[in-house]
Amino acid sequence: MTDIEAVWRHESGRVLATLIRLLGDFDQAEEALHDAFLAASKQWPKTGVPANPRAWLVSAGRFKAIDRIRRRAKFGEIAREIAAIEEEAWMPGDAEPIADDALRLIFTCCHPEIPADARIALTLREVAGLTTEEIAAAFLARTPAIAQRIVRAKNRIRELALPYEVPEPDQLTERLDAVLHVIYLVFNEGYSASHGEAAIRGELCAEAIRLCRQLVELRPEPDALGLLALLLLQDARRAARVAPEGDIVLLADQDRSLWDRAQVAEGTALVRRAFAQQPVAAYTIEAAIAAVHCAAESAGETDWAEIAALYDLLRRADSSPVVELNRAVAIAMRDGPEAGLALVEALLARGELGRFRYAHAARADLLRRLGRHAEARAAYGTALQFTEQEAERRFLAGRIRALAN
Amino acid sequence: MRYVCLVHMGHDIFKDFTEADGRQLDRDSLDYDRELEAAGHFVAAQALQGPESAVLVKVRNGEISTTDGPFSETKEYLGGFILVEARDMNEAIRIAAGIPLAKLGTIEVRPIYTIPDPERP
């Protein structure tokens, strides 16, 4: 990677965020960002990378934008914007407002006025710097569909003149929820390995963590702390989750020496910090569960009583059937497969999880452990019906074969 | 990544154009090419003569056959193209939106396809 490419990776999102604030328009800011990097690619090989490349790029981009507006004004377009841009107070080297700009931009991209499916795409492109094509690949969507979603979201920002600002304290909690949810989805998309290239998936996880870190640095709200802890603890196990051939390795079978211990330590410390604040967020409880898993030297040493207790707590914060399912699995580990099976079957009888592959796979696994092999095979078969992802299909088919012998 | 911006125009878009309007459009179009060039986006651009100047060629069973362009049946025709270098599809869309003729016609943005060369895998 050349110096300029490295700077692009680290700085383009933040430079863009500041240019959007200064110019008040996404497209003009993107043009200016492009111009600034073009100028850098001409000048830096001769002069070296400046001490503060971000300030240099913002300054160059702003200058180019003014220049461009002036030039266009000659062809009859109005140029009253120039005065506004030139008046805008901005001092190179002033790091604080720039850090705030990145945060402002996330809040704008995740604004409730923007359709939920466009928020992720817009955040990934404008804040994380991914290309339209990369986003489409990560979400297994067509590039033109993602591109139009982004265009429409930007139009909406312009039409409604959505402000670039961190919301006032009275709205912050609600708006922060939307931002954290987008970060959570970005991470899951990278982590769940359902599709897409491995390299892009890893980048999505890294970006989600970076965004969450920024949020925590600027607003250490309990929810944000909890989410950062959760992402770090999940991501710490990423290398051990997939075998070299691409097959899924279950938590119980993972080589725990592959876990990133430094990240586990950081995540665990964050869980403690988040738990000290009220109210305890759902993300924090999920992170605490991950921390208990990470604390076990081997699968056999996992403290299932603690995990089951945390799921009881989580159920109060988030009563979704998926949480109930995970709780049932934890109880099965604590009290034996029979207790878990009763809970899973009661859940399936409620109907909401009828097409959820993990519910059928969990039931199959409990039946298998109880020695009810024919029923287990049938349940794995049902799970297989609802599974599209190749590695998961191989895993389930393998289980069915093993039970046939 | 390269994208081609294909400029599709209706037959009647210039019907209310004065000569001065036409000159202005030509100037704006050339200016935009220069602007793209300065920004490092420009690869190539051409305007095309009208579809009545076209000949369609095909070879079947080794024989060349030609017909007039299908200008009379189609409402829209290809008026020109700009080949650009852009970071991604959304940047290409932004560039396309700046083409002066986008206000009169429709710009089709297509990523270029590189034919895999078996000699150079």
Tab-separated table of N, CA, C and O in Angstrom, chain A residues 314-389:
chain	number	residue	atom	x	y	z
A	314	LEU	N	-31.387	-10.879	30.241
A	314	LEU	CA	-31.541	-10.369	28.877
A	314	LEU	C	-33.000	-10.459	28.434
A	314	LEU	O	-33.516	-9.591	27.734
A	315	ARG	N	-33.668	-11.544	28.886
A	315	ARG	CA	-35.060	-11.751	28.496
A	315	ARG	C	-35.924	-10.586	28.966
A	315	ARG	O	-36.911	-10.243	28.324
A	316	ARG	N	-35.531	-9.983	30.078
A	316	ARG	CA	-36.311	-8.848	30.574
A	316	ARG	C	-36.067	-7.602	29.717
A	316	ARG	O	-36.963	-6.786	29.536
A	317	ALA	N	-34.834	-7.463	29.187
A	317	ALA	CA	-34.523	-6.292	28.358
A	317	ALA	C	-34.986	-6.498	26.919
A	317	ALA	O	-35.337	-5.554	26.221
A	318	ASP	N	-34.986	-7.742	26.444
A	318	ASP	CA	-35.272	-8.023	25.033
A	318	ASP	C	-36.016	-9.358	24.982
A	318	ASP	O	-35.421	-10.420	25.132
A	319	SER	N	-37.328	-9.299	24.783
A	319	SER	CA	-38.129	-10.516	24.923
A	319	SER	C	-38.321	-11.231	23.584
A	319	SER	O	-39.348	-11.850	23.363
A	320	SER	N	-37.348	-11.124	22.668
A	320	SER	CA	-37.527	-11.742	21.357
A	320	SER	C	-37.399	-13.267	21.471
A	320	SER	O	-36.705	-13.779	22.356
A	321	PRO	N	-38.084	-13.996	20.564
A	321	PRO	CA	-38.009	-15.459	20.614
A	321	PRO	C	-36.592	-15.996	20.395
A	321	PRO	O	-36.272	-17.089	20.871
A	322	VAL	N	-35.758	-15.213	19.695
A	322	VAL	CA	-34.380	-15.671	19.480
A	322	VAL	C	-33.615	-15.690	20.811
A	322	VAL	O	-32.830	-16.597	21.084
A	323	VAL	N	-33.868	-14.679	21.660
A	323	VAL	CA	-33.263	-14.665	22.989
A	323	VAL	C	-33.759	-15.870	23.795
A	323	VAL	O	-32.977	-16.561	24.462
A	324	GLU	N	-35.060	-16.139	23.699
A	324	GLU	CA	-35.640	-17.306	24.395
A	324	GLU	C	-34.951	-18.603	23.956
A	324	GLU	O	-34.679	-19.483	24.760
A	325	LEU	N	-34.704	-18.691	22.664
A	325	LEU	CA	-34.062	-19.900	22.127
A	325	LEU	C	-32.659	-20.066	22.713
A	325	LEU	O	-32.276	-21.154	23.167
A	326	ASN	N	-31.895	-18.976	22.725
A	326	ASN	CA	-30.538	-19.049	23.270
A	326	ASN	C	-30.558	-19.386	24.763
A	326	ASN	O	-29.714	-20.127	25.260
A	327	ARG	N	-31.560	-18.847	25.446
A	327	ARG	CA	-31.702	-19.141	26.863
A	327	ARG	C	-31.969	-20.640	27.061
A	327	ARG	O	-31.389	-21.273	27.949
A	328	ALA	N	-32.817	-21.201	26.203
A	328	ALA	CA	-33.145	-22.628	26.304
A	328	ALA	C	-31.890	-23.479	26.124
A	328	ALA	O	-31.679	-24.472	26.834
A	329	VAL	N	-31.031	-23.072	25.178
A	329	VAL	CA	-29.795	-23.814	24.943
A	329	VAL	C	-28.892	-23.735	26.175
A	329	VAL	O	-28.292	-24.735	26.590
A	330	ALA	N	-28.815	-22.553	26.784
A	330	ALA	CA	-27.989	-22.387	27.991
A	330	ALA	C	-28.529	-23.239	29.133
A	330	ALA	O	-27.762	-23.870	29.876
A	331	ILE	N	-29.845	-23.280	29.262
A	331	ILE	CA	-30.453	-24.086	30.335
A	331	ILE	C	-30.200	-25.574	30.087
A	331	ILE	O	-29.945	-26.336	31.022
A	332	ALA	N	-30.217	-25.968	28.816
A	332	ALA	CA	-29.903	-27.360	28.483
A	332	ALA	C	-28.482	-27.711	28.924
A	332	ALA	O	-28.216	-28.814	29.403
A	333	MET	N	-27.573	-26.760	28.793
A	333	MET	CA	-26.192	-27.002	29.200
A	333	MET	C	-26.081	-27.051	30.728
A	333	MET	O	-25.266	-27.782	31.276
A	334	ARG	N	-26.916	-26.274	31.387
A	334	ARG	CA	-26.855	-26.225	32.848
A	334	ARG	C	-27.591	-27.415	33.480
A	334	ARG	O	-27.066	-28.086	34.361
A	335	ASP	N	-28.833	-27.671	32.984
A	335	ASP	CA	-29.702	-28.652	33.639
A	335	ASP	C	-29.861	-29.954	32.858
A	335	ASP	O	-30.585	-30.843	33.299
A	336	GLY	N	-29.261	-30.045	31.688
A	336	GLY	CA	-29.390	-31.259	30.897
A	336	GLY	C	-30.308	-31.059	29.692
A	336	GLY	O	-31.162	-30.175	29.691
A	337	PRO	N	-30.128	-31.907	28.641
A	337	PRO	CA	-30.849	-31.708	27.379
A	337	PRO	C	-32.369	-31.798	27.504
A	337	PRO	O	-33.086	-31.134	26.765
A	338	GLU	N	-32.849	-32.573	28.438
A	338	GLU	CA	-34.305	-32.723	28.562
A	338	GLU	C	-34.985	-31.391	28.890
A	338	GLU	O	-36.001	-31.030	28.278
A	339	ALA	N	-34.402	-30.678	29.851
A	339	ALA	CA	-34.957	-29.379	30.258
A	339	ALA	C	-34.947	-28.411	29.079
A	339	ALA	O	-35.914	-27.679	28.844
A	340	GLY	N	-33.830	-28.417	28.316
A	340	GLY	CA	-33.722	-27.532	27.158
A	340	GLY	C	-34.722	-27.890	26.084
A	340	GLY	O	-35.357	-27.015	25.486
A	341	LEU	N	-34.876	-29.188	25.844
A	341	LEU	CA	-35.775	-29.637	24.769
A	341	LEU	C	-37.213	-29.197	25.049
A	341	LEU	O	-37.914	-28.737	24.137
A	342	ALA	N	-37.643	-29.303	26.295
A	342	ALA	CA	-39.011	-28.884	26.643
A	342	ALA	C	-39.211	-27.412	26.290
A	342	ALA	O	-40.240	-27.030	25.715
A	343	LEU	N	-38.207	-26.579	26.602
A	343	LEU	CA	-38.311	-25.134	26.311
A	343	LEU	C	-38.318	-24.866	24.803
A	343	LEU	O	-39.098	-24.063	24.305
A	344	VAL	N	-37.421	-25.557	24.069
A	344	VAL	CA	-37.325	-25.339	22.618
A	344	VAL	C	-38.632	-25.765	21.943
A	344	VAL	O	-39.149	-25.072	21.056
A	345	GLU	N	-39.186	-26.903	22.386
A	345	GLU	CA	-40.418	-27.375	21.748
A	345	GLU	C	-41.598	-26.456	22.067
A	345	GLU	O	-42.435	-26.193	21.192
A	346	ALA	N	-41.613	-25.912	23.267
A	346	ALA	CA	-42.670	-24.952	23.617
A	346	ALA	C	-42.548	-23.700	22.737
A	346	ALA	O	-43.533	-23.155	22.248
A	347	LEU	N	-41.301	-23.284	22.521
A	347	LEU	CA	-41.054	-22.106	21.674
A	347	LEU	C	-41.501	-22.358	20.236
A	347	LEU	O	-42.152	-21.519	19.615
A	348	LEU	N	-41.124	-23.529	19.694
A	348	LEU	CA	-41.501	-23.861	18.323
A	348	LEU	C	-43.017	-23.941	18.189
A	348	LEU	O	-43.581	-23.558	17.163
A	349	ALA	N	-43.688	-24.412	19.255
A	349	ALA	CA	-45.154	-24.521	19.217
A	349	ALA	C	-45.789	-23.138	19.105
A	349	ALA	O	-46.894	-22.998	18.587
A	350	ARG	N	-45.075	-22.102	19.573
A	350	ARG	CA	-45.619	-20.743	19.466
A	350	ARG	C	-45.640	-20.239	18.014
A	350	ARG	O	-46.330	-19.272	17.700
A	351	GLY	N	-44.837	-20.874	17.171
A	351	GLY	CA	-44.950	-20.596	15.734
A	351	GLY	C	-43.982	-19.580	15.150
A	351	GLY	O	-43.605	-19.679	13.994
A	352	GLU	N	-43.529	-18.583	15.953
A	352	GLU	CA	-42.715	-17.508	15.368
A	352	GLU	C	-41.392	-18.015	14.788
A	352	GLU	O	-40.850	-17.419	13.857
A	353	LEU	N	-40.872	-19.104	15.352
A	353	LEU	CA	-39.550	-19.578	14.917
A	353	LEU	C	-39.652	-20.755	13.945
A	353	LEU	O	-38.665	-21.430	13.682
A	354	GLY	N	-40.853	-20.972	13.389
A	354	GLY	CA	-41.082	-22.132	12.533
A	354	GLY	C	-40.135	-22.239	11.348
A	354	GLY	O	-39.784	-23.341	10.931
A	355	ARG	N	-39.700	-21.095	10.825
A	355	ARG	CA	-38.808	-21.120	9.658
A	355	ARG	C	-37.380	-20.737	10.048
A	355	ARG	O	-36.549	-20.485	9.179
A	356	PHE	N	-37.110	-20.666	11.339
A	356	PHE	CA	-35.786	-20.231	11.803
A	356	PHE	C	-34.892	-21.459	11.938
A	356	PHE	O	-35.105	-22.321	12.796
A	357	ARG	N	-33.885	-21.545	11.053
A	357	ARG	CA	-33.102	-22.780	10.975
A	357	ARG	C	-32.429	-23.150	12.300
A	357	ARG	O	-32.303	-24.303	12.651
A	358	TYR	N	-31.984	-22.110	13.046
A	358	TYR	CA	-31.250	-22.403	14.275
A	358	TYR	C	-32.156	-23.045	15.331
A	358	TYR	O	-31.693	-23.812	16.171
A	359	ALA	N	-33.466	-22.752	15.299
A	359	ALA	CA	-34.386	-23.367	16.256
A	359	ALA	C	-34.468	-24.867	15.991
A	359	ALA	O	-34.405	-25.688	16.917
A	360	HIS	N	-34.583	-25.238	14.705
A	360	HIS	CA	-34.659	-26.663	14.366
A	360	HIS	C	-33.325	-27.359	14.620
A	360	HIS	O	-33.291	-28.502	15.081
A	361	ALA	N	-32.231	-26.655	14.335
A	361	ALA	CA	-30.915	-27.245	14.577
A	361	ALA	C	-30.687	-27.453	16.076
A	361	ALA	O	-30.129	-28.476	16.499
A	362	ALA	N	-31.156	-26.491	16.900
A	362	ALA	CA	-31.000	-26.626	18.356
A	362	ALA	C	-31.816	-27.811	18.859
A	362	ALA	O	-31.342	-28.620	19.674
A	363	ARG	N	-33.032	-27.940	18.339
A	363	ARG	CA	-33.883	-29.063	18.754
A	363	ARG	C	-33.220	-30.385	18.351
A	363	ARG	O	-33.163	-31.334	19.146
A	364	ALA	N	-32.706	-30.426	17.117
A	364	ALA	CA	-32.055	-31.635	16.613
A	364	ALA	C	-30.884	-32.020	17.515
A	364	ALA	O	-30.697	-33.192	17.859
A	365	ASP	N	-30.122	-31.004	17.920
A	365	ASP	CA	-28.941	-31.274	18.724
A	365	ASP	C	-29.324	-31.854	20.089
A	365	ASP	O	-28.674	-32.778	20.590
A	366	LEU	N	-30.386	-31.305	20.673
A	366	LEU	CA	-30.830	-31.807	21.982
A	366	LEU	C	-31.349	-33.240	21.858
A	366	LEU	O	-31.056	-34.095	22.702
A	367	LEU	N	-32.089	-33.523	20.777
A	367	LEU	CA	-32.587	-34.886	20.542
A	367	LEU	C	-31.417	-35.863	20.374
A	367	LEU	O	-31.424	-36.979	20.884
A	368	ARG	N	-30.407	-35.389	19.646
A	368	ARG	CA	-29.220	-36.219	19.430
A	368	ARG	C	-28.573	-36.563	20.767
A	368	ARG	O	-28.215	-37.717	21.037
A	369	ARG	N	-28.438	-35.548	21.616
A	369	ARG	CA	-27.799	-35.795	22.915
A	369	ARG	C	-28.637	-36.715	23.805
A	369	ARG	O	-28.104	-37.376	24.685
A	370	LEU	N	-29.943	-36.743	23.565
A	370	LEU	CA	-30.804	-37.643	24.334
A	370	LEU	C	-30.850	-39.054	23.726
A	370	LEU	O	-31.567	-39.919	24.218
A	371	GLY	N	-30.110	-39.264	22.610
A	371	GLY	CA	-30.076	-40.579	21.972
A	371	GLY	C	-31.299	-40.860	21.099
A	371	GLY	O	-31.475	-41.979	20.628
A	372	ARG	N	-32.149	-39.854	20.853
A	372	ARG	CA	-33.341	-40.057	20.007
A	372	ARG	C	-32.959	-39.768	18.555
A	372	ARG	O	-33.351	-38.734	17.977
A	373	HIS	N	-32.175	-40.670	17.966
A	373	HIS	CA	-31.492	-40.376	16.708
A	373	HIS	C	-32.410	-40.174	15.525
A	373	HIS	O	-32.164	-39.304	14.683
A	374	ALA	N	-33.474	-40.978	15.403
A	374	ALA	CA	-34.374	-40.833	14.253
A	374	ALA	C	-35.027	-39.451	14.255
A	374	ALA	O	-35.062	-38.758	13.225
A	375	GLU	N	-35.491	-39.023	15.424
A	375	GLU	CA	-36.116	-37.698	15.526
A	375	GLU	C	-35.094	-36.591	15.266
A	375	GLU	O	-35.401	-35.572	14.645
A	376	ALA	N	-33.871	-36.816	15.758
A	376	ALA	CA	-32.810	-35.828	15.549
A	376	ALA	C	-32.524	-35.655	14.057
A	376	ALA	O	-32.410	-34.536	13.557
A	377	ARG	N	-32.445	-36.803	13.344
A	377	ARG	CA	-32.197	-36.744	11.896
A	377	ARG	C	-33.272	-35.934	11.195
A	377	ARG	O	-32.989	-35.082	10.356
A	378	ALA	N	-34.529	-36.205	11.540
A	378	ALA	CA	-35.643	-35.480	10.916
A	378	ALA	C	-35.545	-33.978	11.207
A	378	ALA	O	-35.766	-33.138	10.322
A	379	ALA	N	-35.187	-33.618	12.434
A	379	ALA	CA	-35.101	-32.200	12.807
A	379	ALA	C	-33.933	-31.511	12.088
A	379	ALA	O	-34.065	-30.371	11.626
A	380	TYR	N	-32.786	-32.214	11.956
A	380	TYR	CA	-31.673	-31.651	11.165
A	380	TYR	C	-32.127	-31.430	9.727
A	380	TYR	O	-31.749	-30.441	9.081
A	381	GLY	N	-32.941	-32.379	9.229
A	381	GLY	CA	-33.467	-32.248	7.860
A	381	GLY	C	-34.329	-31.004	7.708
A	381	GLY	O	-34.228	-30.284	6.700
A	382	THR	N	-35.150	-30.727	8.724
A	382	THR	CA	-35.989	-29.517	8.674
A	382	THR	C	-35.101	-28.270	8.681
A	382	THR	O	-35.335	-27.320	7.922
A	383	ALA	N	-34.079	-28.275	9.527
A	383	ALA	CA	-33.149	-27.138	9.578
A	383	ALA	C	-32.503	-26.928	8.207
A	383	ALA	O	-32.378	-25.797	7.725
A	384	LEU	N	-32.132	-28.041	7.571
A	384	LEU	CA	-31.472	-27.989	6.252
A	384	LEU	C	-32.375	-27.324	5.214
A	384	LEU	O	-31.905	-26.547	4.375
A	385	GLN	N	-33.672	-27.620	5.312
A	385	GLN	CA	-34.650	-27.022	4.394
A	385	GLN	C	-34.605	-25.504	4.403
A	385	GLN	O	-34.849	-24.863	3.390
A	386	PHE	N	-34.342	-24.946	5.567
A	386	PHE	CA	-34.397	-23.483	5.701
A	386	PHE	C	-33.002	-22.854	5.644
A	386	PHE	O	-32.821	-21.699	6.012
A	387	THR	N	-31.999	-23.611	5.219
A	387	THR	CA	-30.626	-23.116	5.204
A	387	THR	C	-30.130	-22.987	3.769
A	387	THR	O	-30.214	-23.938	3.006
A	388	GLU	N	-29.617	-21.790	3.426
A	388	GLU	CA	-29.105	-21.585	2.075
A	388	GLU	C	-27.590	-21.556	2.054
A	388	GLU	O	-26.964	-21.860	1.045
A	389	GLN	N	-27.013	-21.166	3.165
A	389	GLN	CA	-25.580	-20.922	3.156
A	389	GLN	C	-24.820	-22.249	3.086
A	389	GLN	O	-25.125	-23.206	3.816
